[in-house]
Amino acid sequence: MSKNIKELLGLKIKEYRINKGLTQENLAELADTEQKHISDIECGKSFVSSDLLERISEALNVKPKNLFDFYHLQTEVDLKKDIVSMLNLIKKEDLPVVYKIMKSFVE
């Protein structure tokens, strides 16, 4: 099942938070919100307001746009669909290089 934007944004925020060594409580304090709100956002139950998004990005020391770089967090099925779609856009002359790159991952 495909994840929606709330779930993907929540997963991305969680990914950054964990990489920064922060707990939900730490992030909530830095972003001036409740720990429960951070939990709901990370679980995809709540969406952030623009103000809170700005505070979270500041607390995580990332640009707000980076929080929306979450395509790698999609389901396996969706990732494979995206890969096939991208493959269909590759120029014929670039296919040998792409093939070599992909082959190196499956050997």
mmCIF file of C-alpha atoms in Angstrom:
data_model
loop_
_atom_site.group_PDB
_atom_site.id
_atom_site.type_symbol
_atom_site.label_atom_id
_atom_site.label_comp_id
_atom_site.label_asym_id
_atom_site.label_seq_id
_atom_site.Cartn_x
_atom_site.Cartn_y
_atom_site.Cartn_z
ATOM 1 C CA MET A 1 0.000 0.000 0.000
ATOM 2 C CA SER A 2 1.306 3.429 -0.922
ATOM 3 C CA LYS A 3 2.225 5.848 1.813
ATOM 4 C CA ASN A 4 0.658 9.305 1.711
ATOM 5 C CA ILE A 5 2.551 12.581 2.037
ATOM 6 C CA LYS A 6 1.819 12.851 5.777
ATOM 7 C CA GLU A 7 3.345 9.430 6.404
ATOM 8 C CA LEU A 8 6.369 10.091 4.190
ATOM 9 C CA LEU A 9 7.040 13.505 5.744
ATOM 10 C CA GLY A 10 6.721 11.976 9.208
ATOM 11 C CA LEU A 11 9.191 9.227 8.314
ATOM 12 C CA LYS A 12 11.646 11.798 6.936
ATOM 13 C CA ILE A 13 11.413 13.923 10.085
ATOM 14 C CA LYS A 14 11.976 10.785 12.175
ATOM 15 C CA GLU A 15 14.965 9.822 10.016
ATOM 16 C CA TYR A 16 16.590 13.237 10.544
ATOM 17 C CA ARG A 17 15.731 13.239 14.256
ATOM 18 C CA ILE A 18 17.338 9.840 14.826
ATOM 19 C CA ASN A 19 20.395 10.768 12.749
ATOM 20 C CA LYS A 20 20.827 13.867 14.941
ATOM 21 C CA GLY A 21 20.601 11.707 18.081
ATOM 22 C CA LEU A 22 17.449 13.425 19.300
ATOM 23 C CA THR A 23 14.476 11.920 21.096
ATOM 24 C CA GLN A 24 10.952 12.997 20.233
ATOM 25 C CA GLU A 25 10.960 14.919 23.489
ATOM 26 C CA ASN A 26 14.202 16.724 22.532
ATOM 27 C CA LEU A 27 12.814 17.677 19.125
ATOM 28 C CA ALA A 28 9.522 18.814 20.632
ATOM 29 C CA GLU A 29 11.357 21.082 23.052
ATOM 30 C CA LEU A 30 13.566 22.541 20.307
ATOM 31 C CA ALA A 31 10.559 23.063 18.017
ATOM 32 C CA ASP A 32 8.367 24.472 20.793
ATOM 33 C CA THR A 33 5.645 21.852 20.589
ATOM 34 C CA GLU A 34 4.446 18.780 22.481
ATOM 35 C CA GLN A 35 6.157 15.381 22.271
ATOM 36 C CA LYS A 36 2.764 13.828 21.410
ATOM 37 C CA HIS A 37 2.495 16.159 18.410
ATOM 38 C CA ILE A 38 5.932 15.057 17.160
ATOM 39 C CA SER A 39 4.866 11.436 17.651
ATOM 40 C CA ASP A 40 1.644 12.004 15.686
ATOM 41 C CA ILE A 41 3.576 13.717 12.879
ATOM 42 C CA GLU A 42 6.158 10.923 12.672
ATOM 43 C CA CYS A 43 3.380 8.308 12.557
ATOM 44 C CA GLY A 44 1.563 10.176 9.790
ATOM 45 C CA LYS A 45 -1.449 10.930 11.989
ATOM 46 C CA SER A 46 -0.945 14.725 11.877
ATOM 47 C CA PHE A 47 0.405 17.118 9.305
ATOM 48 C CA VAL A 48 2.580 20.047 10.270
ATOM 49 C CA SER A 49 1.634 23.686 9.914
ATOM 50 C CA SER A 50 4.051 25.848 7.970
ATOM 51 C CA ASP A 51 5.189 27.478 11.230
ATOM 52 C CA LEU A 52 5.899 24.152 12.894
ATOM 53 C CA LEU A 53 7.594 22.835 9.763
ATOM 54 C CA GLU A 54 9.951 25.808 9.909
ATOM 55 C CA ARG A 55 10.679 25.249 13.606
ATOM 56 C CA ILE A 56 11.295 21.522 13.074
ATOM 57 C CA SER A 57 13.646 22.181 10.175
ATOM 58 C CA GLU A 58 15.544 24.727 12.279
ATOM 59 C CA ALA A 59 15.742 22.272 15.178
ATOM 60 C CA LEU A 60 17.078 19.583 12.843
ATOM 61 C CA ASN A 61 19.366 22.094 11.100
ATOM 62 C CA VAL A 62 18.020 21.249 7.634
ATOM 63 C CA LYS A 63 16.280 23.260 4.951
ATOM 64 C CA PRO A 64 12.504 22.721 4.936
ATOM 65 C CA LYS A 65 12.655 21.451 1.351
ATOM 66 C CA ASN A 66 14.983 18.627 2.471
ATOM 67 C CA LEU A 67 12.184 17.249 4.637
ATOM 68 C CA PHE A 68 10.263 16.533 1.444
ATOM 69 C CA ASP A 69 13.040 14.449 -0.097
ATOM 70 C CA PHE A 70 11.466 11.177 0.922
ATOM 71 C CA TYR A 71 11.036 9.075 -2.181
ATOM 72 C CA HIS A 72 13.444 6.461 -0.787
ATOM 73 C CA LEU A 73 10.957 5.896 2.042
ATOM 74 C CA GLN A 74 8.241 4.574 -0.268
ATOM 75 C CA THR A 75 7.099 0.981 -0.222
ATOM 76 C CA GLU A 76 9.160 -1.541 -2.180
ATOM 77 C CA VAL A 77 6.412 -1.857 -4.795
ATOM 78 C CA ASP A 78 6.235 1.922 -5.308
ATOM 79 C CA LEU A 79 10.020 2.206 -5.522
ATOM 80 C CA LYS A 80 10.134 -0.486 -8.202
ATOM 81 C CA LYS A 81 7.365 1.278 -10.148
ATOM 82 C CA ASP A 82 9.329 4.534 -9.975
ATOM 83 C CA ILE A 83 12.504 2.794 -11.158
ATOM 84 C CA VAL A 84 10.685 1.294 -14.145
ATOM 85 C CA SER A 85 9.189 4.705 -14.957
ATOM 86 C CA MET A 86 12.630 6.294 -14.831
ATOM 87 C CA LEU A 87 14.107 3.546 -16.996
ATOM 88 C CA ASN A 88 11.524 4.319 -19.653
ATOM 89 C CA LEU A 89 12.804 7.913 -19.774
ATOM 90 C CA ILE A 90 16.471 7.031 -20.313
ATOM 91 C CA LYS A 91 17.934 7.876 -23.696
ATOM 92 C CA LYS A 92 18.921 4.916 -25.836
ATOM 93 C CA GLU A 93 22.593 5.919 -25.836
ATOM 94 C CA ASP A 94 22.640 6.035 -22.002
ATOM 95 C CA LEU A 95 21.159 2.554 -21.519
ATOM 96 C CA PRO A 96 24.514 0.670 -21.516
ATOM 97 C CA VAL A 97 25.827 2.825 -18.657
ATOM 98 C CA VAL A 98 22.616 2.472 -16.659
ATOM 99 C CA TYR A 99 22.668 -1.269 -17.270
ATOM 100 C CA LYS A 100 26.227 -1.549 -15.894
ATOM 101 C CA ILE A 101 25.317 0.459 -12.823
ATOM 102 C CA MET A 102 22.210 -1.601 -12.116
ATOM 103 C CA LYS A 103 24.000 -4.882 -12.773
ATOM 104 C CA SER A 104 26.616 -3.985 -10.167
ATOM 105 C CA PHE A 105 23.873 -3.897 -7.519
ATOM 106 C CA VAL A 106 22.500 -7.344 -8.282
ATOM 107 C CA GLU A 107 25.700 -9.309 -8.652
#
